[in-house]
Each structure stands twice: as C-alpha cells, then as structure tokens.
C-alpha cells in the first residue's frame, strides 16, 4: 500500500527536502501552500507533477495554519498516514516585531492542526517541528530532559505547540511527537538566516558585486547541521514503535564568527575586510549557546549527523557561488533586459 503524507510548510527549506525524501521512498506526498501574489514554490518546482498526468504522487492544496476549518477539510479529504507540521513564522528576530502573529501561526496553528486531526478521526502519525529555541537561556549541552526557558516570542509560541503535541499524545493516545531540532542549514536556507546571509554575501563579495555584509551578534554559539540529514530524522521518528520526542543535533558548537571565518576562508577572503556590525540585527533577548546531545536519536532511531559546520559552510558557499554564476547567465540570456540599475539588486 502506498503511504500518504501531508506536509505543512512544504515550500520551506525542510518541507522541500522532506518532500523529496518521501517521494524517493514511494510516498504520495500532499503539501499545503499559501496563496500569495507571487509564486512561492521555487524550492519544490523541480518536484511538480502535472495534475493531468496519471496518478501524480505530489499534490498541492491551498491552506493556512490560521484556518482551522480548511485544515479539517483537508485532513478529511486526504486521509494521510503521516502529517508533518513544519509550517511556522520561523524567524526569531521577526517574532519580536510580530509577537501576536507569530503566536497565532507558530503556536495556535499547531493547536488548530492537532484538533483538525482529532476531529477528522483520521488515524495518522503527527510530527511537530519543535526547536532548540525552547531551551533558550538554559546552558548546553541540551537534551530531551533539559528544562525549557524560551527567549523570544517564537520560542514561547513553539513551547505552546510542543506541549499541545504532548497533550494530544497523552489525552487522546495519538501518535504525536516533537522533533527538537537544532539549527540545520543548506543552500535552500532562507536568505535572512545568518548562515545563508553569510554565504550569499561571500559569493557576491567574491564576484565583486558587493564589498561588505552587516551582521549582529557574532558571539552566539549554535549547533549547525545539514538539513537533508535532519528531514530523514523526522521520518524516522514517525516509524518508531512508540511515540517519543527526540533531539536532532550534531553535538558540535560553532560561533557565528567561526562560521563567518570558515565561509570567507573557503572563498579565499579575509572576513575582517568585509564584515561590519549593525545593531539592528541584535535581538532584545539573545540565546547565547545551543549545543544538542543527540544521543537518544542515535541509540533509538539509528540517526546521526555527518555534516558539521566546516563542511556545511563549504557546501553553502559553493552553492551560492554557483547560483550567482547561473543567475548572471540567465540574466544576460533574457531577451528583454530592464535597464534601471536597481532591479538587478532586488532580483533574488
Ligand atoms: P522556513 O521558514 O523555510 O519554512 C516555513 C514554512 O512554513 C514555509 O513553507 C511557509 O510558507 C510556511 N508557513 C508560514 N506561515 C504559514 C501559515 N500561516 N500557514 C501555512 N504555512 C505557513 O522554515 P524551515 O524549513 O527552516 O523550518 C521548518 C520548521 O522547523 C519551522 O516550523 C521551523 O520553525 C522549525 N525549525 C527549524 C529549524 C531550522 O534550523 N531550520 C530548527 C528547528 C525548528 P511560505 O513559503 O508561503 O512562506
Ligand atoms: P536562529 O537562526 O535565531 O538560531 O533560529 P538565525 O540564523 O536567525 O540566527 C543565529 C544566530 O546568529 C545571530 N546573528 C544573526 N542572525 C541573523 N538572522 N541575521 C544577522 O545578521 C545576524 N548576525 C548575528 C543571531 O543573533 C543568532 O544568535 C533558527 C530558525 O531556523 C528557527 O526557526 C529555529 O527554530 C532555530 O534556528 C533552531
């Protein structure tokens, strides 16, 4: 029997890798996308299957975490075996600007989805994208038993979603689990997260189109892994015999400054010539250090991170240099090239 998965957040970094991974395993993959005035599916366009083809295995539906009625309808119609809730307002700094919206989508959104699963009566396994941001001010190493102390509206919203997931497991005997994932990055990482911001800047500085990049706190320590490896861990959590929460991490600390250094060095550049400070990238309350202990996932799921920060920086710099070269080529090849100079800098 073909298994059916439903992914919320399929257009994001993790959703795109998870969709690829599940299609590779023979799943029928359903994804929920948001209506936007511009196309927002660039990370999954290569997976698109024409709905007019016979039995497409990737099917997209419009939906929103803020619309519980729509979620219930989709659950009922799709009847998935596995539901992955990867959707969120996922930017920590932005959550300080939009705390209420973040609470609604990132926190209450999970609650709406869990309730839709319960009310639909569909027997499925549920994955909640929880985060190392739950630990916040609690010092590392952090594992499944470490107390939580979130330091942002995002972290607080995810904490609510974490407990709602556990509550549905305990109250309704649902197979509902939290993956407590530490930072994981890739060439598909959103452009405003620090690793991608750095590697994109390195590519542009190397190409000579930019000279500097403005960053905030360089002292923060993170545990940076590689996103394609982490989505496999999500899937493994839903294949286990019993529903439990797991930390996924590399266990290796790396400061923002060290990541900067590795990325610039890989391109033959000295970071100190190009990195400037801008206080607007500081957070009202910072999370100083997150370093996970992934021992439980290694022992019980057979999952282990292989790519660490140094290789990750190299993968991302190489990809951004290649993307820039491709972008340059595609730009020149266009029949009609707009003449006003600013357009080039706003083209992603
Ligand atoms: P992204 O920000 O790349 O993707 C977020 C996804 O959520 C996008 O598909 C986005 O759609 C969708 N989304 C946002 N708001 C809504 C909404 N109101 N209704 C429906 N969908 C919505 O995140 P990542 O892929 O990096 O992360 C995936 C999940 O894992 C997130 O929940 C994140 O908080 C969590 N997480 C991420 C970690 C990481 O290091 N990457 C670590 C730990 C947890 P659109 O494309 O239309 O904006
Ligand atoms: P984070 O990722 O907050 O850990 O959340 P981000 O890349 O935004 O920040 C990491 C660290 O870098 C510092 N920093 C900067 N950050 C950004 N974005 N831009 C800058 O210019 C900059 N300069 C320094 C930050 O202060 C921070 O300490 C990510 C998200 O994917 C969450 O959804 C996820 O839950 C966590 O990782 C685990």
Short mmCIF file of C-alpha atoms and ligand atoms in Angstrom, two decimals:
data_model
loop_
_atom_site.label_atom_id
_atom_site.label_comp_id
_atom_site.label_asym_id
_atom_site.label_seq_id
_atom_site.Cartn_x
_atom_site.Cartn_y
_atom_site.Cartn_z
CA UNK A 1 0.00 0.00 0.00
CA UNK A 2 1.32 3.45 -0.95
CA UNK A 3 1.73 5.59 2.13
CA UNK A 4 0.31 9.10 2.06
CA UNK A 5 2.00 12.04 3.77
CA UNK A 6 0.73 15.56 4.33
CA UNK A 7 3.35 18.30 4.74
CA UNK A 8 2.57 21.74 6.09
CA UNK A 9 5.40 24.11 5.24
CA UNK A 10 6.29 22.20 2.06
CA UNK A 11 7.54 25.40 0.39
CA UNK A 12 10.14 25.98 3.12
CA UNK A 13 13.68 24.65 3.40
CA UNK A 14 12.79 21.49 5.35
CA UNK A 15 9.49 20.88 3.58
CA UNK A 16 11.21 20.76 0.21
CA UNK A 17 13.83 18.25 1.36
CA UNK A 18 11.23 16.16 3.17
CA UNK A 19 9.02 16.04 0.08
CA UNK A 20 11.99 14.82 -1.98
CA UNK A 21 12.87 12.25 0.64
CA UNK A 22 9.33 10.87 0.92
CA UNK A 23 8.81 10.76 -2.85
CA UNK A 24 12.05 8.76 -3.01
CA UNK A 25 10.55 6.32 -0.52
CA UNK A 26 7.48 5.84 -2.73
CA UNK A 27 5.07 8.00 -0.73
CA UNK A 28 2.21 10.00 -2.18
CA UNK A 29 3.02 13.50 -0.93
CA UNK A 30 0.40 16.18 -0.29
CA UNK A 31 1.57 19.68 0.50
CA UNK A 32 -0.25 22.74 1.76
CA UNK A 33 0.76 26.03 0.19
CA UNK A 34 -0.34 29.57 0.90
CA UNK A 35 -1.92 31.75 -1.71
CA UNK A 36 0.49 34.61 -2.45
CA UNK A 37 0.55 37.32 -5.10
CA UNK A 38 3.86 35.94 -6.35
CA UNK A 39 5.00 32.34 -6.84
CA UNK A 40 6.30 30.89 -3.59
CA UNK A 41 7.04 27.35 -4.76
CA UNK A 42 10.58 27.78 -6.12
CA UNK A 43 12.02 25.19 -3.69
CA UNK A 44 9.64 22.48 -4.92
CA UNK A 45 9.16 23.41 -8.57
CA UNK A 46 11.50 20.60 -9.61
CA UNK A 47 9.15 18.11 -7.91
CA UNK A 48 5.97 19.43 -9.51
CA UNK A 49 3.82 16.89 -11.29
CA UNK A 50 1.11 17.94 -13.68
CA UNK A 51 -2.24 17.05 -12.08
CA UNK A 52 -3.45 15.94 -15.51
CA UNK A 53 -0.91 13.12 -15.52
CA UNK A 54 -1.98 9.67 -14.43
CA UNK A 55 -1.72 9.24 -10.66
CA UNK A 56 0.61 12.10 -9.72
CA UNK A 57 2.41 11.41 -6.42
CA UNK A 58 2.86 15.05 -5.44
CA UNK A 59 -0.29 17.09 -4.94
CA UNK A 60 -0.56 20.66 -3.66
CA UNK A 61 -3.52 22.25 -1.90
CA UNK A 62 -4.14 25.80 -0.74
CA UNK A 63 -4.40 26.16 3.01
CA UNK A 64 -3.31 28.15 6.06
CA UNK A 65 -2.48 27.36 9.65
CA UNK A 66 -4.76 30.22 10.64
CA UNK A 67 -7.77 28.50 9.01
CA UNK A 68 -8.78 25.53 11.15
CA UNK A 69 -11.88 24.71 9.10
CA UNK A 70 -9.79 24.36 5.96
CA UNK A 71 -7.32 22.12 7.81
CA UNK A 72 -10.15 19.85 8.95
CA UNK A 73 -11.50 19.60 5.40
CA UNK A 74 -8.05 18.77 4.02
CA UNK A 75 -7.39 16.11 6.66
CA UNK A 76 -10.72 14.51 5.94
CA UNK A 77 -10.26 14.56 2.15
CA UNK A 78 -6.61 13.47 2.05
CA UNK A 79 -6.73 10.83 4.84
CA UNK A 80 -2.95 10.89 5.33
CA UNK A 81 -0.92 8.25 7.16
CA UNK A 82 1.60 10.83 8.34
CA UNK A 83 1.27 14.57 8.98
CA UNK A 84 4.36 16.78 9.26
CA UNK A 85 3.77 20.22 10.73
CA UNK A 86 6.76 22.21 9.51
CA UNK A 87 4.80 25.42 8.92
CA UNK A 88 5.62 28.44 11.06
CA UNK A 89 6.63 32.06 11.17
CA UNK A 90 10.11 30.71 11.80
CA UNK A 91 12.31 33.81 12.12
CA UNK A 92 13.32 34.55 15.72
CA UNK A 93 14.21 38.23 15.15
CA UNK A 94 10.97 38.86 13.24
CA UNK A 95 8.98 37.30 16.10
CA UNK A 96 9.94 40.28 18.29
CA UNK A 97 8.37 42.59 15.69
CA UNK A 98 5.30 40.40 15.20
CA UNK A 99 4.74 38.56 18.50
CA UNK A 100 0.97 38.19 18.18
CA UNK A 101 1.06 36.95 14.59
CA UNK A 102 3.87 34.55 15.49
CA UNK A 103 1.84 33.23 18.43
CA UNK A 104 -1.17 32.75 16.20
CA UNK A 105 0.61 30.85 13.42
CA UNK A 106 3.50 29.13 15.17
CA UNK A 107 1.70 28.33 18.42
CA UNK A 108 -2.06 28.24 17.87
CA UNK A 109 -1.54 26.95 14.33
CA UNK A 110 -0.23 23.66 15.72
CA UNK A 111 -3.21 23.51 18.03
CA UNK A 112 -5.61 24.01 15.11
CA UNK A 113 -3.90 21.25 13.18
CA UNK A 114 -3.89 18.79 16.08
CA UNK A 115 -7.56 19.47 16.68
CA UNK A 116 -8.29 19.01 12.97
CA UNK A 117 -6.53 15.63 13.10
CA UNK A 118 -8.55 14.60 16.14
CA UNK A 119 -11.89 15.83 14.80
CA UNK A 120 -11.38 14.27 11.38
CA UNK A 121 -10.99 10.86 13.02
CA UNK A 122 -8.09 10.10 10.65
CA UNK A 123 -5.62 7.61 12.12
CA UNK A 124 -2.31 9.22 11.31
CA UNK A 125 1.04 9.89 12.90
CA UNK A 126 1.83 13.54 13.65
CA UNK A 127 5.22 15.26 13.64
CA UNK A 128 5.65 18.68 15.26
CA UNK A 129 8.65 20.81 14.28
CA UNK A 130 9.91 21.76 17.72
CA UNK A 131 13.16 23.57 18.22
CA UNK A 132 16.28 24.10 20.28
CA UNK A 133 14.94 27.64 20.84
CA UNK A 134 12.80 26.04 23.57
CA UNK A 135 15.96 25.79 25.71
CA UNK A 136 16.78 29.48 25.23
CA UNK A 137 18.61 30.59 28.36
CA UNK A 138 19.32 27.08 29.70
CA UNK A 139 23.01 26.35 29.12
CA UNK A 140 24.26 23.47 26.93
CA UNK A 141 24.50 20.59 26.43
CA UNK A 142 20.75 20.28 25.92
CA UNK A 143 18.84 17.00 25.60
CA UNK A 144 15.25 15.76 25.90
CA UNK A 145 15.26 16.25 29.71
CA UNK A 146 16.77 19.75 29.80
CA UNK A 147 14.38 22.40 31.20
CA UNK A 148 12.99 24.91 28.74
CA UNK A 149 13.44 28.70 29.01
CA UNK A 150 12.49 30.32 25.70
CA UNK A 151 13.86 33.80 24.99
CA UNK A 152 11.64 35.04 22.16
CA UNK A 153 8.00 35.19 21.09
CA UNK A 154 8.93 32.49 18.58
CA UNK A 155 10.37 30.27 21.31
CA UNK A 156 7.33 30.84 23.52
CA UNK A 157 4.95 30.01 20.65
CA UNK A 158 6.90 26.82 19.89
CA UNK A 159 6.78 25.89 23.57
CA UNK A 160 2.98 26.02 23.47
CA UNK A 161 2.99 23.87 20.32
CA UNK A 162 5.38 21.43 21.99
CA UNK A 163 3.08 20.96 24.99
CA UNK A 164 -0.05 20.73 22.86
CA UNK A 165 1.60 17.91 20.92
CA UNK A 166 2.45 16.08 24.13
CA UNK A 167 -1.02 16.75 25.48
CA UNK A 168 -2.71 15.21 22.43
CA UNK A 169 -0.44 12.19 22.82
CA UNK A 170 -1.36 11.77 26.48
CA UNK A 171 -5.02 12.81 26.33
CA UNK A 172 -6.12 11.13 23.10
CA UNK A 173 -3.49 8.43 22.68
CA UNK A 174 -2.42 10.00 19.41
CA UNK A 175 0.92 9.09 17.82
CA UNK A 176 2.16 12.69 18.07
CA UNK A 177 5.84 13.53 18.51
CA UNK A 178 8.12 16.53 18.84
CA UNK A 179 11.38 16.65 16.94
CA UNK A 180 13.52 19.10 18.93
CA UNK A 181 15.81 20.12 16.11
CA UNK A 182 18.89 22.26 16.46
CA UNK A 183 19.79 24.69 13.64
CA UNK A 184 20.07 22.99 10.28
CA UNK A 185 21.01 24.77 7.12
CA UNK A 186 21.53 24.20 3.41
CA UNK A 187 21.72 26.03 0.10
CA UNK A 188 17.90 26.25 0.38
CA UNK A 189 18.03 28.07 3.73
CA UNK A 190 16.01 31.29 3.86
CA UNK A 191 18.19 34.24 2.85
CA UNK A 192 17.74 36.16 6.13
CA UNK A 193 19.01 33.43 8.46
CA UNK A 194 22.59 34.10 9.39
CA UNK A 195 24.38 31.21 7.65
CA UNK A 196 22.74 31.85 4.29
CA UNK A 197 23.13 35.60 4.67
CA UNK A 198 26.85 35.00 5.15
CA UNK A 199 27.32 32.53 2.30
CA UNK A 200 25.34 34.69 -0.15
CA UNK A 201 27.47 37.67 0.85
CA UNK A 202 30.66 35.66 0.35
CA UNK A 203 29.54 34.77 -3.19
CA UNK A 204 28.75 38.40 -4.05
CA UNK A 205 31.92 39.75 -2.48
CA UNK A 206 33.95 37.15 -4.35
CA UNK A 207 32.22 38.17 -7.59
CA UNK A 208 32.97 41.82 -6.84
CA UNK A 209 29.33 42.95 -6.85
CA UNK A 210 29.35 43.74 -3.12
CA UNK A 211 32.05 44.61 -0.64
CA UNK A 212 30.59 44.17 2.83
CA UNK A 213 27.92 42.47 4.88
CA UNK A 214 26.29 43.78 8.07
CA UNK A 215 25.77 41.34 10.92
CA UNK A 216 24.71 41.44 14.58
CA UNK A 217 25.97 39.26 17.43
CA UNK A 218 28.99 37.22 16.32
CA UNK A 219 29.44 35.56 19.73
CA UNK A 220 26.31 33.41 19.68
CA UNK A 221 27.05 29.69 19.60
CA UNK A 222 24.93 27.32 17.58
CA UNK A 223 24.97 23.65 16.62
CA UNK A 224 24.67 23.78 12.85
CA UNK A 225 23.76 20.66 10.88
CA UNK A 226 22.74 19.87 7.32
CA UNK A 227 19.00 20.00 6.56
CA UNK A 228 18.74 16.95 4.22
CA UNK A 229 20.05 14.75 7.05
CA UNK A 230 17.61 16.22 9.54
CA UNK A 231 14.47 15.52 7.48
CA UNK A 232 15.38 11.84 7.48
CA UNK A 233 15.40 12.05 11.27
CA UNK A 234 11.86 13.45 11.22
CA UNK A 235 10.68 10.49 9.17
CA UNK A 236 12.45 8.03 11.47
CA UNK A 237 10.58 9.48 14.44
CA UNK A 238 7.29 8.55 12.79
CA UNK A 239 8.45 4.98 12.03
CA UNK A 240 9.31 4.13 15.65
CA UNK A 241 7.30 1.63 17.70
CA UNK A 242 6.27 4.19 20.30
CA UNK A 243 5.72 7.95 20.01
CA UNK A 244 8.53 9.83 21.75
CA UNK A 245 10.26 13.20 21.48
CA UNK A 246 13.81 13.36 20.14
CA UNK A 247 16.64 15.89 19.88
CA UNK A 248 18.39 16.05 16.49
CA UNK A 249 21.73 17.86 16.56
CA UNK A 250 25.37 17.46 15.59
CA UNK A 251 26.62 17.98 19.15
CA UNK A 252 29.32 20.34 17.81
CA UNK A 253 29.44 24.02 18.89
CA UNK A 254 30.33 26.76 16.42
CA UNK A 255 30.07 30.52 16.97
CA UNK A 256 28.68 32.85 14.34
CA UNK A 257 32.16 34.32 13.99
CA UNK A 258 33.69 30.88 13.38
CA UNK A 259 31.10 30.19 10.69
CA UNK A 260 31.88 33.57 9.11
CA UNK A 261 35.58 32.75 9.14
CA UNK A 262 35.10 29.29 7.60
CA UNK A 263 32.84 30.66 4.85
CA UNK A 264 35.13 33.55 3.87
CA UNK A 265 38.26 31.39 4.05
CA UNK A 266 36.71 28.84 1.69
CA UNK A 267 36.41 31.60 -0.92
CA UNK A 268 39.96 32.83 -0.26
CA UNK A 269 38.77 36.00 1.53
CA UNK A 270 39.61 37.60 4.87
CA UNK A 271 36.33 38.11 6.74
CA UNK A 272 37.66 41.08 8.71
CA UNK A 273 37.91 43.08 5.50
CA UNK A 274 34.21 42.63 4.79
CA UNK A 275 32.10 42.09 7.93
CA UNK A 276 30.55 45.15 9.61
CA UNK A 277 28.38 45.43 12.71
CA UNK A 278 24.80 46.68 12.66
CA UNK A 279 22.85 46.75 15.91
CA UNK A 280 19.54 46.29 14.10
CA UNK A 281 20.39 42.59 13.84
CA UNK A 282 20.64 42.21 17.62
CA UNK A 283 17.69 40.67 19.47
CA UNK A 284 16.05 42.18 22.59
CA UNK A 285 16.95 38.93 24.35
CA UNK A 286 19.54 36.64 22.77
CA UNK A 287 20.04 32.91 23.01
CA UNK A 288 23.74 32.64 23.76
CA UNK A 289 24.53 28.98 23.26
CA UNK A 290 22.71 25.95 21.87
CA UNK A 291 24.56 22.65 21.59
CA UNK A 292 22.50 19.49 21.46
CA UNK A 293 23.06 16.00 22.77
CA UNK A 294 21.62 13.73 20.06
CA UNK A 295 22.40 10.50 21.96
CA UNK A 296 18.79 9.31 22.22
CA UNK A 297 18.18 9.65 18.47
CA UNK A 298 21.46 7.85 17.74
CA UNK A 299 20.62 4.95 20.05
CA UNK A 300 16.92 4.53 19.32
CA UNK A 301 16.50 5.77 15.74
CA UNK A 302 19.94 4.98 14.34
CA UNK A 303 20.18 8.63 13.25
CA UNK A 304 23.48 10.51 13.26
CA UNK A 305 24.51 13.84 11.76
CA UNK A 306 27.52 13.52 9.46
CA UNK A 307 27.92 17.04 8.08
CA UNK A 308 29.27 19.56 10.61
CA UNK A 309 29.76 23.32 10.40
CA UNK A 310 33.01 23.36 8.36
CA UNK A 311 31.68 21.15 5.57
CA UNK A 312 28.32 22.88 5.78
CA UNK A 313 29.94 26.28 5.19
CA UNK A 314 31.78 24.88 2.17
CA UNK A 315 28.61 23.32 0.70
CA UNK A 316 26.69 26.55 1.10
CA UNK A 317 29.42 28.86 -0.23
CA UNK A 318 29.95 26.63 -3.30
CA UNK A 319 26.19 26.56 -3.95
CA UNK A 320 25.85 30.33 -3.65
CA UNK A 321 28.80 30.93 -5.95
CA UNK A 322 27.26 28.54 -8.49
CA UNK A 323 23.82 30.13 -8.11
CA UNK A 324 25.25 33.58 -8.69
CA UNK A 325 27.03 32.44 -11.85
CA UNK A 326 23.80 30.85 -13.07
CA UNK A 327 21.80 33.94 -12.20
CA UNK A 328 24.26 36.09 -14.11
CA UNK A 329 23.98 33.83 -17.16
CA UNK A 330 20.21 33.66 -17.06
CA UNK A 331 20.02 37.42 -16.69
CA UNK A 332 22.15 38.06 -19.76
CA UNK A 333 20.25 35.47 -21.79
CA UNK A 334 16.94 37.20 -21.29
CA UNK A 335 15.60 38.77 -24.44
CA UNK A 336 14.48 41.93 -22.71
CA UNK A 337 16.80 43.27 -20.06
CA UNK A 338 15.30 46.06 -17.95
CA UNK A 339 17.67 49.00 -17.88
CA UNK A 340 17.16 50.57 -14.49
CA UNK A 341 20.11 49.60 -12.31
CA UNK A 342 18.32 48.90 -9.02
CA UNK A 343 16.36 46.00 -10.44
CA UNK A 344 19.42 43.85 -10.54
CA UNK A 345 19.97 44.20 -6.80
CA UNK A 346 16.40 43.26 -5.89
CA UNK A 347 16.31 40.19 -8.11
CA UNK A 348 16.80 37.20 -5.75
P1 LIG B 1 11.02 28.02 6.61
O1 LIG B 1 10.82 29.37 7.20
O2 LIG B 1 11.97 27.82 5.49
O3 LIG B 1 9.59 27.46 6.10
C1 LIG B 1 8.40 27.74 6.82
C2 LIG B 1 7.24 27.16 6.05
O4 LIG B 1 6.03 27.48 6.75
C3 LIG B 1 7.07 27.73 4.63
O5 LIG B 1 6.62 26.72 3.78
C4 LIG B 1 5.97 28.77 4.84
O6 LIG B 1 5.24 29.06 3.67
C5 LIG B 1 5.10 28.03 5.83
N1 LIG B 1 4.17 28.91 6.54
C6 LIG B 1 4.46 30.06 7.19
N2 LIG B 1 3.33 30.58 7.70
C7 LIG B 1 2.32 29.74 7.38
C8 LIG B 1 0.91 29.75 7.60
N3 LIG B 1 0.30 30.74 8.25
N4 LIG B 1 0.17 28.72 7.11
C9 LIG B 1 0.75 27.73 6.41
N5 LIG B 1 2.08 27.68 6.15
C10 LIG B 1 2.84 28.68 6.63
O7 LIG B 1 11.37 27.05 7.83
P2 LIG B 1 12.35 25.77 7.85
O8 LIG B 1 12.06 24.90 6.70
O9 LIG B 1 13.72 26.22 8.14
O10 LIG B 1 11.85 25.06 9.21
C11 LIG B 1 10.73 24.17 9.19
C12 LIG B 1 10.09 24.15 10.57
O11 LIG B 1 11.05 23.70 11.53
C13 LIG B 1 9.61 25.51 11.09
O12 LIG B 1 8.46 25.27 11.86
C14 LIG B 1 10.74 26.00 11.97
O13 LIG B 1 10.24 26.88 12.97
C15 LIG B 1 11.21 24.68 12.56
N6 LIG B 1 12.61 24.61 12.92
C16 LIG B 1 13.58 24.95 12.01
C17 LIG B 1 14.91 24.78 12.31
C18 LIG B 1 15.98 25.13 11.33
O14 LIG B 1 17.15 25.24 11.76
N7 LIG B 1 15.68 25.28 10.03
C19 LIG B 1 15.32 24.25 13.62
C20 LIG B 1 14.22 23.89 14.48
C21 LIG B 1 12.93 24.06 14.13
P3 LIG B 1 5.71 30.24 2.65
O15 LIG B 1 6.78 29.62 1.79
O16 LIG B 1 4.44 30.54 1.92
O17 LIG B 1 6.22 31.37 3.48
P1 LIG B 2 18.17 31.26 14.94
O1 LIG B 2 18.83 31.49 13.50
O2 LIG B 2 17.75 32.52 15.58
O3 LIG B 2 19.14 30.38 15.70
O4 LIG B 2 16.84 30.47 14.55
P2 LIG B 2 19.47 32.79 12.83
O5 LIG B 2 20.27 32.28 11.70
O6 LIG B 2 18.45 33.83 12.55
O7 LIG B 2 20.45 33.37 13.99
C1 LIG B 2 21.51 32.60 14.51
C2 LIG B 2 22.39 33.49 15.38
O8 LIG B 2 23.07 34.44 14.55
C3 LIG B 2 22.99 35.70 15.15
N1 LIG B 2 23.16 36.74 14.12
C4 LIG B 2 22.31 36.99 13.11
N2 LIG B 2 21.15 36.39 12.75
C5 LIG B 2 20.51 36.86 11.64
N3 LIG B 2 19.37 36.24 11.23
N4 LIG B 2 20.99 37.90 10.91
C6 LIG B 2 22.15 38.56 11.25
O9 LIG B 2 22.56 39.49 10.58
C7 LIG B 2 22.84 38.07 12.39
N5 LIG B 2 24.01 38.42 12.99
C8 LIG B 2 24.19 37.61 14.03
C9 LIG B 2 21.66 35.72 15.85
O10 LIG B 2 21.60 36.76 16.83
C10 LIG B 2 21.62 34.32 16.42
O11 LIG B 2 22.28 34.28 17.64
C11 LIG B 2 16.85 29.41 13.60
C12 LIG B 2 15.47 29.37 12.93
O12 LIG B 2 15.53 28.45 11.87
C13 LIG B 2 14.42 28.91 13.91
O13 LIG B 2 13.19 28.69 13.23
C14 LIG B 2 14.88 27.60 14.55
O14 LIG B 2 13.91 27.18 15.49
C15 LIG B 2 16.24 27.78 15.21
O15 LIG B 2 17.16 28.19 14.22
C16 LIG B 2 16.75 26.50 15.84
#
